[in-house]
């Protein structure tokens, strides 16, 4: 992989072939995808700097992530600098290397202006212009007039059916989820209108830069309901405080009652975790469903 990264550095004009072997490349993190840190030495044209390279095994997955980062940036979000996108071929399977700037961390109060801006960005319908991925799972994005249709048909039911097929959940879980969706149909969740969201906003995908701006990475964008992001942030420990989340809700015109709806919006990422990581998330998923029955 390091040789492919060095070839990508040359292809993107970040180093010439004669000096590419001198560029330091080493593992940065591992999870669903490998990450590498690249340290570029200073030259007469540019100072030394560090990059992050994400190795994505599916070309479509990489293109979807790049598209999401571009869309968020266009809407005013802070994202890493998009340095380049290099296609790879391993064993006849097309993938890609995403070259992004490295984010330097900061300490203090987080500036929320960019998040307010994206959650205030309206779409004409729920869904998105292309399918994308959440983690490594395909995420369907058709166009819908109401949030309720979008949430049920392209979020909850695909994940539920996948978990049932794998023997992780049951038809009873599906029946209970249908009942919750019926109850939620009276909450007027379409009232704020379709808003741009990150879509996979757990705490590892929201970094804080040295200027205290939230930096969004690994998006799974759609036009949905901002509470989807806010609820997911609180699921696994948020870098934003409860007062920050309340301020985001107020400034983007969301109705009162966010906390009461939190388990409902957490159902989708919990189902995703069931399908990605297995039975350890089943009881938490059932508790989220049972909260409204």
PDB file of C-alpha atoms in Angstrom:
ATOM      1  CA  UNK A   1       0.000   0.000   0.000  1.00  0.00           C
ATOM      2  CA  UNK A   2       2.839   2.420   0.765  1.00  0.00           C
ATOM      3  CA  UNK A   3       4.122   2.037  -2.810  1.00  0.00           C
ATOM      4  CA  UNK A   4       0.637   2.861  -4.167  1.00  0.00           C
ATOM      5  CA  UNK A   5       0.472   5.913  -1.915  1.00  0.00           C
ATOM      6  CA  UNK A   6       3.862   7.109  -3.145  1.00  0.00           C
ATOM      7  CA  UNK A   7       2.742   6.645  -6.759  1.00  0.00           C
ATOM      8  CA  UNK A   8      -0.350   8.680  -5.924  1.00  0.00           C
ATOM      9  CA  UNK A   9       1.824  11.429  -4.459  1.00  0.00           C
ATOM     10  CA  UNK A  10       3.682  11.627  -7.761  1.00  0.00           C
ATOM     11  CA  UNK A  11       0.454  11.496  -9.825  1.00  0.00           C
ATOM     12  CA  UNK A  12      -0.950  14.428  -7.844  1.00  0.00           C
ATOM     13  CA  UNK A  13       2.234  16.458  -8.288  1.00  0.00           C
ATOM     14  CA  UNK A  14       3.000  16.471  -4.560  1.00  0.00           C
ATOM     15  CA  UNK A  15       6.473  15.043  -5.180  1.00  0.00           C
ATOM     16  CA  UNK A  16       8.541  14.092  -8.182  1.00  0.00           C
ATOM     17  CA  UNK A  17       9.393  10.472  -8.889  1.00  0.00           C
ATOM     18  CA  UNK A  18      13.036  10.944  -7.922  1.00  0.00           C
ATOM     19  CA  UNK A  19      12.145  11.967  -4.359  1.00  0.00           C
ATOM     20  CA  UNK A  20       8.929  10.005  -3.744  1.00  0.00           C
ATOM     21  CA  UNK A  21      10.792   7.202  -1.976  1.00  0.00           C
ATOM     22  CA  UNK A  22      11.983   9.755   0.607  1.00  0.00           C
ATOM     23  CA  UNK A  23       8.429  10.699   1.609  1.00  0.00           C
ATOM     24  CA  UNK A  24       7.509   9.260   5.027  1.00  0.00           C
ATOM     25  CA  UNK A  25       4.377   7.095   4.949  1.00  0.00           C
ATOM     26  CA  UNK A  26       3.164   5.244   8.024  1.00  0.00           C
ATOM     27  CA  UNK A  27      -0.102   3.801   9.387  1.00  0.00           C
ATOM     28  CA  UNK A  28      -2.260   6.353  11.155  1.00  0.00           C
ATOM     29  CA  UNK A  29      -5.376   4.420  12.163  1.00  0.00           C
ATOM     30  CA  UNK A  30      -7.332   1.331  11.188  1.00  0.00           C
ATOM     31  CA  UNK A  31     -11.005   0.480  11.309  1.00  0.00           C
ATOM     32  CA  UNK A  32     -13.396  -0.098   8.438  1.00  0.00           C
ATOM     33  CA  UNK A  33     -10.744   1.580   6.258  1.00  0.00           C
ATOM     34  CA  UNK A  34      -6.994   1.988   6.585  1.00  0.00           C
ATOM     35  CA  UNK A  35      -5.624   5.479   7.122  1.00  0.00           C
ATOM     36  CA  UNK A  36      -2.037   6.537   6.520  1.00  0.00           C
ATOM     37  CA  UNK A  37      -0.165   9.689   7.428  1.00  0.00           C
ATOM     38  CA  UNK A  38       2.119  11.161   4.803  1.00  0.00           C
ATOM     39  CA  UNK A  39       4.816  13.663   5.798  1.00  0.00           C
ATOM     40  CA  UNK A  40       5.894  15.780   2.841  1.00  0.00           C
ATOM     41  CA  UNK A  41       9.270  17.510   3.274  1.00  0.00           C
ATOM     42  CA  UNK A  42       9.667  21.191   2.516  1.00  0.00           C
ATOM     43  CA  UNK A  43      10.665  22.201  -0.996  1.00  0.00           C
ATOM     44  CA  UNK A  44      11.450  25.427  -2.756  1.00  0.00           C
ATOM     45  CA  UNK A  45       7.757  25.615  -3.698  1.00  0.00           C
ATOM     46  CA  UNK A  46       6.012  24.532  -0.489  1.00  0.00           C
ATOM     47  CA  UNK A  47       6.643  24.126   3.247  1.00  0.00           C
ATOM     48  CA  UNK A  48       6.620  20.734   4.950  1.00  0.00           C
ATOM     49  CA  UNK A  49       3.159  19.419   5.702  1.00  0.00           C
ATOM     50  CA  UNK A  50       1.313  16.271   6.714  1.00  0.00           C
ATOM     51  CA  UNK A  51      -1.551  14.624   4.830  1.00  0.00           C
ATOM     52  CA  UNK A  52      -4.000  11.851   5.591  1.00  0.00           C
ATOM     53  CA  UNK A  53      -4.590   9.162   2.975  1.00  0.00           C
ATOM     54  CA  UNK A  54      -7.726   7.053   3.241  1.00  0.00           C
ATOM     55  CA  UNK A  55      -7.652   3.695   1.437  1.00  0.00           C
ATOM     56  CA  UNK A  56     -11.097   2.812   0.118  1.00  0.00           C
ATOM     57  CA  UNK A  57     -11.580  -0.609  -1.469  1.00  0.00           C
ATOM     58  CA  UNK A  58     -14.607   0.351  -3.595  1.00  0.00           C
ATOM     59  CA  UNK A  59     -14.327   3.059  -6.232  1.00  0.00           C
ATOM     60  CA  UNK A  60     -18.041   3.898  -5.950  1.00  0.00           C
ATOM     61  CA  UNK A  61     -17.680   4.263  -2.185  1.00  0.00           C
ATOM     62  CA  UNK A  62     -14.727   6.613  -2.615  1.00  0.00           C
ATOM     63  CA  UNK A  63     -16.560   8.699  -5.217  1.00  0.00           C
ATOM     64  CA  UNK A  64     -19.582   8.955  -2.906  1.00  0.00           C
ATOM     65  CA  UNK A  65     -17.413  10.159  -0.021  1.00  0.00           C
ATOM     66  CA  UNK A  66     -15.667  12.734  -2.207  1.00  0.00           C
ATOM     67  CA  UNK A  67     -19.031  13.954  -3.497  1.00  0.00           C
ATOM     68  CA  UNK A  68     -20.311  14.320   0.074  1.00  0.00           C
ATOM     69  CA  UNK A  69     -17.288  16.331   1.178  1.00  0.00           C
ATOM     70  CA  UNK A  70     -17.668  18.642  -1.809  1.00  0.00           C
ATOM     71  CA  UNK A  71     -21.379  19.142  -1.133  1.00  0.00           C
ATOM     72  CA  UNK A  72     -20.797  19.939   2.540  1.00  0.00           C
ATOM     73  CA  UNK A  73     -18.036  22.397   1.648  1.00  0.00           C
ATOM     74  CA  UNK A  74     -20.301  24.120  -0.895  1.00  0.00           C
ATOM     75  CA  UNK A  75     -22.921  24.530   1.839  1.00  0.00           C
ATOM     76  CA  UNK A  76     -20.459  26.226   4.181  1.00  0.00           C
ATOM     77  CA  UNK A  77     -19.216  23.315   6.286  1.00  0.00           C
ATOM     78  CA  UNK A  78     -15.562  23.083   7.266  1.00  0.00           C
ATOM     79  CA  UNK A  79     -14.015  19.944   5.752  1.00  0.00           C
ATOM     80  CA  UNK A  80     -10.382  18.934   5.248  1.00  0.00           C
ATOM     81  CA  UNK A  81      -8.681  20.342   2.183  1.00  0.00           C
ATOM     82  CA  UNK A  82      -9.510  18.008  -0.703  1.00  0.00           C
ATOM     83  CA  UNK A  83      -6.075  17.419  -2.157  1.00  0.00           C
ATOM     84  CA  UNK A  84      -6.660  14.593  -4.588  1.00  0.00           C
ATOM     85  CA  UNK A  85      -8.370  11.387  -5.553  1.00  0.00           C
ATOM     86  CA  UNK A  86      -6.318   8.555  -7.081  1.00  0.00           C
ATOM     87  CA  UNK A  87      -7.836   5.351  -8.459  1.00  0.00           C
ATOM     88  CA  UNK A  88      -6.271   2.020  -7.511  1.00  0.00           C
ATOM     89  CA  UNK A  89      -6.593  -1.532  -8.742  1.00  0.00           C
ATOM     90  CA  UNK A  90      -5.961  -4.447  -6.418  1.00  0.00           C
ATOM     91  CA  UNK A  91      -6.715  -7.973  -7.552  1.00  0.00           C
ATOM     92  CA  UNK A  92      -8.925  -6.672 -10.344  1.00  0.00           C
ATOM     93  CA  UNK A  93     -11.048  -4.604  -7.936  1.00  0.00           C
ATOM     94  CA  UNK A  94     -11.156  -0.833  -8.336  1.00  0.00           C
ATOM     95  CA  UNK A  95     -10.677   1.347  -5.279  1.00  0.00           C
ATOM     96  CA  UNK A  96      -9.203   4.737  -4.518  1.00  0.00           C
ATOM     97  CA  UNK A  97      -6.897   6.715  -2.291  1.00  0.00           C
ATOM     98  CA  UNK A  98      -8.338   9.936  -0.891  1.00  0.00           C
ATOM     99  CA  UNK A  99      -5.675  12.542  -0.076  1.00  0.00           C
ATOM    100  CA  UNK A 100      -6.855  15.052   2.532  1.00  0.00           C
ATOM    101  CA  UNK A 101      -5.196  17.666   4.698  1.00  0.00           C
ATOM    102  CA  UNK A 102      -4.484  16.737   8.296  1.00  0.00           C
ATOM    103  CA  UNK A 103      -6.597  18.507  10.910  1.00  0.00           C
ATOM    104  CA  UNK A 104      -4.757  20.052  13.864  1.00  0.00           C
ATOM    105  CA  UNK A 105      -6.766  19.962  17.083  1.00  0.00           C
ATOM    106  CA  UNK A 106      -7.743  22.876  19.320  1.00  0.00           C
ATOM    107  CA  UNK A 107      -9.151  23.461  22.787  1.00  0.00           C
ATOM    108  CA  UNK A 108     -11.944  25.760  23.904  1.00  0.00           C
ATOM    109  CA  UNK A 109     -15.530  26.581  22.926  1.00  0.00           C
ATOM    110  CA  UNK A 110     -16.566  25.175  19.573  1.00  0.00           C
ATOM    111  CA  UNK A 111     -17.722  27.623  16.921  1.00  0.00           C
ATOM    112  CA  UNK A 112     -21.096  26.461  15.610  1.00  0.00           C
ATOM    113  CA  UNK A 113     -21.633  28.842  12.686  1.00  0.00           C
ATOM    114  CA  UNK A 114     -20.699  26.352   9.959  1.00  0.00           C
ATOM    115  CA  UNK A 115     -23.000  23.657  11.372  1.00  0.00           C
ATOM    116  CA  UNK A 116     -25.862  26.145  11.603  1.00  0.00           C
ATOM    117  CA  UNK A 117     -25.217  26.973   7.967  1.00  0.00           C
ATOM    118  CA  UNK A 118     -25.411  23.396   6.681  1.00  0.00           C
ATOM    119  CA  UNK A 119     -28.486  22.549   8.763  1.00  0.00           C
ATOM    120  CA  UNK A 120     -30.137  25.641   7.325  1.00  0.00           C
ATOM    121  CA  UNK A 121     -29.391  24.482   3.757  1.00  0.00           C
ATOM    122  CA  UNK A 122     -32.680  23.361   2.236  1.00  0.00           C
ATOM    123  CA  UNK A 123     -33.352  20.819  -0.478  1.00  0.00           C
ATOM    124  CA  UNK A 124     -36.310  20.399  -2.789  1.00  0.00           C
ATOM    125  CA  UNK A 125     -37.019  16.871  -1.521  1.00  0.00           C
ATOM    126  CA  UNK A 126     -35.792  14.303   0.977  1.00  0.00           C
ATOM    127  CA  UNK A 127     -33.005  12.003  -0.209  1.00  0.00           C
ATOM    128  CA  UNK A 128     -30.068  12.890  -2.396  1.00  0.00           C
ATOM    129  CA  UNK A 129     -28.841  12.974  -5.977  1.00  0.00           C
ATOM    130  CA  UNK A 130     -26.983   9.655  -5.659  1.00  0.00           C
ATOM    131  CA  UNK A 131     -26.789   6.629  -3.438  1.00  0.00           C
ATOM    132  CA  UNK A 132     -23.901   6.543  -0.984  1.00  0.00           C
ATOM    133  CA  UNK A 133     -22.658   4.540   2.000  1.00  0.00           C
ATOM    134  CA  UNK A 134     -22.832   4.545   5.778  1.00  0.00           C
ATOM    135  CA  UNK A 135     -19.725   2.794   7.022  1.00  0.00           C
ATOM    136  CA  UNK A 136     -19.314   0.086   4.400  1.00  0.00           C
ATOM    137  CA  UNK A 137     -23.076  -0.422   3.916  1.00  0.00           C
ATOM    138  CA  UNK A 138     -24.910   0.778   0.845  1.00  0.00           C
ATOM    139  CA  UNK A 139     -27.345   3.623   1.567  1.00  0.00           C
ATOM    140  CA  UNK A 140     -30.213   4.212  -0.813  1.00  0.00           C
ATOM    141  CA  UNK A 141     -31.169   7.835  -1.574  1.00  0.00           C
ATOM    142  CA  UNK A 142     -34.315   8.136  -3.613  1.00  0.00           C
ATOM    143  CA  UNK A 143     -36.369  11.330  -3.706  1.00  0.00           C
ATOM    144  CA  UNK A 144     -39.363  11.719  -1.377  1.00  0.00           C
ATOM    145  CA  UNK A 145     -41.883  14.455  -0.678  1.00  0.00           C
ATOM    146  CA  UNK A 146     -42.079  13.671   3.054  1.00  0.00           C
ATOM    147  CA  UNK A 147     -39.534  12.817   5.707  1.00  0.00           C
ATOM    148  CA  UNK A 148     -41.676   9.924   6.932  1.00  0.00           C
ATOM    149  CA  UNK A 149     -41.500   8.135   3.553  1.00  0.00           C
ATOM    150  CA  UNK A 150     -37.771   8.750   3.209  1.00  0.00           C
ATOM    151  CA  UNK A 151     -36.983   7.568   6.745  1.00  0.00           C
ATOM    152  CA  UNK A 152     -39.039   4.391   6.491  1.00  0.00           C
ATOM    153  CA  UNK A 153     -38.254   3.321   2.939  1.00  0.00           C
ATOM    154  CA  UNK A 154     -34.591   4.316   2.520  1.00  0.00           C
ATOM    155  CA  UNK A 155     -33.318   4.202   6.099  1.00  0.00           C
ATOM    156  CA  UNK A 156     -35.164   1.986   8.602  1.00  0.00           C
ATOM    157  CA  UNK A 157     -36.615  -0.832   6.477  1.00  0.00           C
ATOM    158  CA  UNK A 158     -33.463  -1.619   4.434  1.00  0.00           C
ATOM    159  CA  UNK A 159     -31.407  -1.979   7.620  1.00  0.00           C
ATOM    160  CA  UNK A 160     -34.122  -3.944   9.424  1.00  0.00           C
ATOM    161  CA  UNK A 161     -34.512  -6.354   6.524  1.00  0.00           C
ATOM    162  CA  UNK A 162     -30.750  -6.836   6.326  1.00  0.00           C
ATOM    163  CA  UNK A 163     -30.581  -7.641  10.041  1.00  0.00           C
ATOM    164  CA  UNK A 164     -33.523 -10.064   9.779  1.00  0.00           C
ATOM    165  CA  UNK A 165     -31.891 -11.833   6.819  1.00  0.00           C
ATOM    166  CA  UNK A 166     -28.727 -12.241   8.908  1.00  0.00           C
ATOM    167  CA  UNK A 167     -30.725 -13.713  11.802  1.00  0.00           C
ATOM    168  CA  UNK A 168     -29.906 -10.791  14.108  1.00  0.00           C
ATOM    169  CA  UNK A 169     -33.439  -9.374  14.394  1.00  0.00           C
ATOM    170  CA  UNK A 170     -36.874 -10.899  13.949  1.00  0.00           C
ATOM    171  CA  UNK A 171     -40.191 -10.230  12.269  1.00  0.00           C
ATOM    172  CA  UNK A 172     -41.468  -9.107  15.680  1.00  0.00           C
ATOM    173  CA  UNK A 173     -38.801  -6.378  15.678  1.00  0.00           C
ATOM    174  CA  UNK A 174     -40.026  -5.309  12.237  1.00  0.00           C
ATOM    175  CA  UNK A 175     -43.635  -5.177  13.459  1.00  0.00           C
ATOM    176  CA  UNK A 176     -42.630  -3.089  16.473  1.00  0.00           C
ATOM    177  CA  UNK A 177     -40.617  -0.704  14.287  1.00  0.00           C
ATOM    178  CA  UNK A 178     -43.631  -0.267  12.011  1.00  0.00           C
ATOM    179  CA  UNK A 179     -45.698   0.678  15.048  1.00  0.00           C
ATOM    180  CA  UNK A 180     -43.111   3.281  16.069  1.00  0.00           C
ATOM    181  CA  UNK A 181     -43.074   4.741  12.553  1.00  0.00           C
ATOM    182  CA  UNK A 182     -46.870   4.953  12.640  1.00  0.00           C
ATOM    183  CA  UNK A 183     -46.700   6.800  15.973  1.00  0.00           C
ATOM    184  CA  UNK A 184     -44.018   9.155  14.629  1.00  0.00           C
ATOM    185  CA  UNK A 185     -46.187  10.018  11.622  1.00  0.00           C
ATOM    186  CA  UNK A 186     -48.113  12.305  13.992  1.00  0.00           C
ATOM    187  CA  UNK A 187     -45.009  14.281  14.973  1.00  0.00           C
ATOM    188  CA  UNK A 188     -44.960  16.432  11.792  1.00  0.00           C
ATOM    189  CA  UNK A 189     -41.298  15.657  11.139  1.00  0.00           C
ATOM    190  CA  UNK A 190     -41.560  17.082   7.626  1.00  0.00           C
ATOM    191  CA  UNK A 191     -42.380  20.515   9.061  1.00  0.00           C
ATOM    192  CA  UNK A 192     -38.763  21.873   9.002  1.00  0.00           C
ATOM    193  CA  UNK A 193     -38.405  20.738   5.386  1.00  0.00           C
ATOM    194  CA  UNK A 194     -35.497  18.802   3.840  1.00  0.00           C
ATOM    195  CA  UNK A 195     -32.148  19.968   5.274  1.00  0.00           C
ATOM    196  CA  UNK A 196     -28.624  18.972   4.365  1.00  0.00           C
ATOM    197  CA  UNK A 197     -27.026  16.668   6.940  1.00  0.00           C
ATOM    198  CA  UNK A 198     -23.731  14.812   7.343  1.00  0.00           C
ATOM    199  CA  UNK A 199     -25.565  11.531   7.865  1.00  0.00           C
ATOM    200  CA  UNK A 200     -22.939   9.573   9.841  1.00  0.00           C
ATOM    201  CA  UNK A 201     -22.057  12.075  12.532  1.00  0.00           C
ATOM    202  CA  UNK A 202     -20.621  10.012  15.345  1.00  0.00           C
ATOM    203  CA  UNK A 203     -17.901  11.708  17.392  1.00  0.00           C
ATOM    204  CA  UNK A 204     -15.051  10.281  15.296  1.00  0.00           C
ATOM    205  CA  UNK A 205     -16.369  12.088  12.224  1.00  0.00           C
ATOM    206  CA  UNK A 206     -16.445  15.523  13.845  1.00  0.00           C
ATOM    207  CA  UNK A 207     -12.974  16.916  14.492  1.00  0.00           C
ATOM    208  CA  UNK A 208     -12.179  20.287  16.039  1.00  0.00           C
ATOM    209  CA  UNK A 209      -9.490  22.333  14.303  1.00  0.00           C
ATOM    210  CA  UNK A 210      -7.074  24.857  15.818  1.00  0.00           C
ATOM    211  CA  UNK A 211      -9.605  27.676  15.188  1.00  0.00           C
ATOM    212  CA  UNK A 212     -12.263  25.691  17.106  1.00  0.00           C
ATOM    213  CA  UNK A 213     -14.283  24.984  13.964  1.00  0.00           C
ATOM    214  CA  UNK A 214     -15.991  21.607  13.721  1.00  0.00           C
ATOM    215  CA  UNK A 215     -14.420  19.758  10.769  1.00  0.00           C
ATOM    216  CA  UNK A 216     -16.594  17.121   9.116  1.00  0.00           C
ATOM    217  CA  UNK A 217     -15.101  13.934   7.658  1.00  0.00           C
ATOM    218  CA  UNK A 218     -16.446  10.638   6.241  1.00  0.00           C
ATOM    219  CA  UNK A 219     -19.874  11.984   5.264  1.00  0.00           C
ATOM    220  CA  UNK A 220     -22.960  10.056   4.234  1.00  0.00           C
ATOM    221  CA  UNK A 221     -24.936  13.066   3.087  1.00  0.00           C
ATOM    222  CA  UNK A 222     -28.606  13.466   2.304  1.00  0.00           C
ATOM    223  CA  UNK A 223     -31.395  15.973   2.674  1.00  0.00           C
ATOM    224  CA  UNK A 224     -33.053  14.708   5.821  1.00  0.00           C
ATOM    225  CA  UNK A 225     -33.830  16.034   9.313  1.00  0.00           C
ATOM    226  CA  UNK A 226     -30.993  17.682  11.313  1.00  0.00           C
ATOM    227  CA  UNK A 227     -32.021  15.764  14.433  1.00  0.00           C
ATOM    228  CA  UNK A 228     -30.634  12.678  12.703  1.00  0.00           C
ATOM    229  CA  UNK A 229     -27.131  14.153  13.135  1.00  0.00           C
ATOM    230  CA  UNK A 230     -27.764  15.582  16.595  1.00  0.00           C
ATOM    231  CA  UNK A 231     -29.104  12.291  17.926  1.00  0.00           C
ATOM    232  CA  UNK A 232     -26.218  10.294  16.504  1.00  0.00           C
ATOM    233  CA  UNK A 233     -23.709  12.626  18.115  1.00  0.00           C
ATOM    234  CA  UNK A 234     -25.234  11.855  21.498  1.00  0.00           C
ATOM    235  CA  UNK A 235     -25.301   8.099  20.896  1.00  0.00           C
ATOM    236  CA  UNK A 236     -21.591   7.451  21.448  1.00  0.00           C
ATOM    237  CA  UNK A 237     -20.364  10.572  23.252  1.00  0.00           C
ATOM    238  CA  UNK A 238     -20.504  13.969  21.620  1.00  0.00           C
ATOM    239  CA  UNK A 239     -17.649  16.511  21.340  1.00  0.00           C
ATOM    240  CA  UNK A 240     -20.451  19.086  21.433  1.00  0.00           C
ATOM    241  CA  UNK A 241     -22.258  19.838  24.692  1.00  0.00           C
ATOM    242  CA  UNK A 242     -26.002  19.474  25.208  1.00  0.00           C
ATOM    243  CA  UNK A 243     -26.274  23.269  25.173  1.00  0.00           C
ATOM    244  CA  UNK A 244     -24.429  23.333  21.821  1.00  0.00           C
ATOM    245  CA  UNK A 245     -26.929  20.837  20.396  1.00  0.00           C
ATOM    246  CA  UNK A 246     -29.864  22.803  21.814  1.00  0.00           C
ATOM    247  CA  UNK A 247     -28.472  25.965  20.205  1.00  0.00           C
ATOM    248  CA  UNK A 248     -28.119  24.209  16.839  1.00  0.00           C
ATOM    249  CA  UNK A 249     -31.737  23.067  17.080  1.00  0.00           C
ATOM    250  CA  UNK A 250     -33.002  26.563  17.938  1.00  0.00           C
ATOM    251  CA  UNK A 251     -30.911  28.404  15.355  1.00  0.00           C
ATOM    252  CA  UNK A 252     -32.050  26.087  12.557  1.00  0.00           C
ATOM    253  CA  UNK A 253     -35.733  26.354  13.474  1.00  0.00           C
ATOM    254  CA  UNK A 254     -36.322  22.831  14.764  1.00  0.00           C
ATOM    255  CA  UNK A 255     -39.413  22.263  16.902  1.00  0.00           C
ATOM    256  CA  UNK A 256     -39.236  21.760  20.660  1.00  0.00           C
ATOM    257  CA  UNK A 257     -39.005  18.206  21.986  1.00  0.00           C
ATOM    258  CA  UNK A 258     -35.634  17.124  20.592  1.00  0.00           C
ATOM    259  CA  UNK A 259     -34.770  14.949  23.605  1.00  0.00           C
ATOM    260  CA  UNK A 260     -38.078  13.070  23.408  1.00  0.00           C
ATOM    261  CA  UNK A 261     -37.358  12.228  19.757  1.00  0.00           C
ATOM    262  CA  UNK A 262     -33.704  11.277  20.289  1.00  0.00           C
ATOM    263  CA  UNK A 263     -34.204   7.506  20.593  1.00  0.00           C
ATOM    264  CA  UNK A 264     -36.307   7.561  17.439  1.00  0.00           C
ATOM    265  CA  UNK A 265     -33.504   9.149  15.421  1.00  0.00           C
ATOM    266  CA  UNK A 266     -30.891   6.903  17.037  1.00  0.00           C
ATOM    267  CA  UNK A 267     -32.687   3.841  15.712  1.00  0.00           C
ATOM    268  CA  UNK A 268     -31.064   4.154  12.295  1.00  0.00           C
ATOM    269  CA  UNK A 269     -27.408   4.258  13.426  1.00  0.00           C
ATOM    270  CA  UNK A 270     -28.159   1.458  15.902  1.00  0.00           C
ATOM    271  CA  UNK A 271     -29.510  -0.720  13.091  1.00  0.00           C
ATOM    272  CA  UNK A 272     -26.413   0.101  11.051  1.00  0.00           C
ATOM    273  CA  UNK A 273     -24.254  -1.007  13.986  1.00  0.00           C
ATOM    274  CA  UNK A 274     -26.206  -4.261  14.246  1.00  0.00           C
ATOM    275  CA  UNK A 275     -25.445  -4.960  10.584  1.00  0.00           C
ATOM    276  CA  UNK A 276     -21.807  -3.889  10.784  1.00  0.00           C
ATOM    277  CA  UNK A 277     -20.802  -5.267  14.174  1.00  0.00           C
ATOM    278  CA  UNK A 278     -23.358  -7.896  15.123  1.00  0.00           C
ATOM    279  CA  UNK A 279     -25.510  -8.973  18.021  1.00  0.00           C
ATOM    280  CA  UNK A 280     -23.891  -6.764  20.667  1.00  0.00           C
ATOM    281  CA  UNK A 281     -26.088  -3.856  19.479  1.00  0.00           C
ATOM    282  CA  UNK A 282     -29.383  -5.780  19.343  1.00  0.00           C
ATOM    283  CA  UNK A 283     -30.560  -5.070  22.902  1.00  0.00           C
ATOM    284  CA  UNK A 284     -29.822  -1.335  22.557  1.00  0.00           C
ATOM    285  CA  UNK A 285     -31.755  -1.285  19.269  1.00  0.00           C
ATOM    286  CA  UNK A 286     -34.725  -2.987  20.870  1.00  0.00           C
ATOM    287  CA  UNK A 287     -34.671  -0.521  23.756  1.00  0.00           C
ATOM    288  CA  UNK A 288     -34.804   2.365  21.268  1.00  0.00           C
ATOM    289  CA  UNK A 289     -37.837   0.801  19.576  1.00  0.00           C
ATOM    290  CA  UNK A 290     -39.490  -0.021  22.891  1.00  0.00           C
ATOM    291  CA  UNK A 291     -39.115   3.566  24.120  1.00  0.00           C
ATOM    292  CA  UNK A 292     -42.236   4.541  22.119  1.00  0.00           C
ATOM    293  CA  UNK A 293     -44.418   1.417  22.541  1.00  0.00           C
TER     294      UNK A 293
END
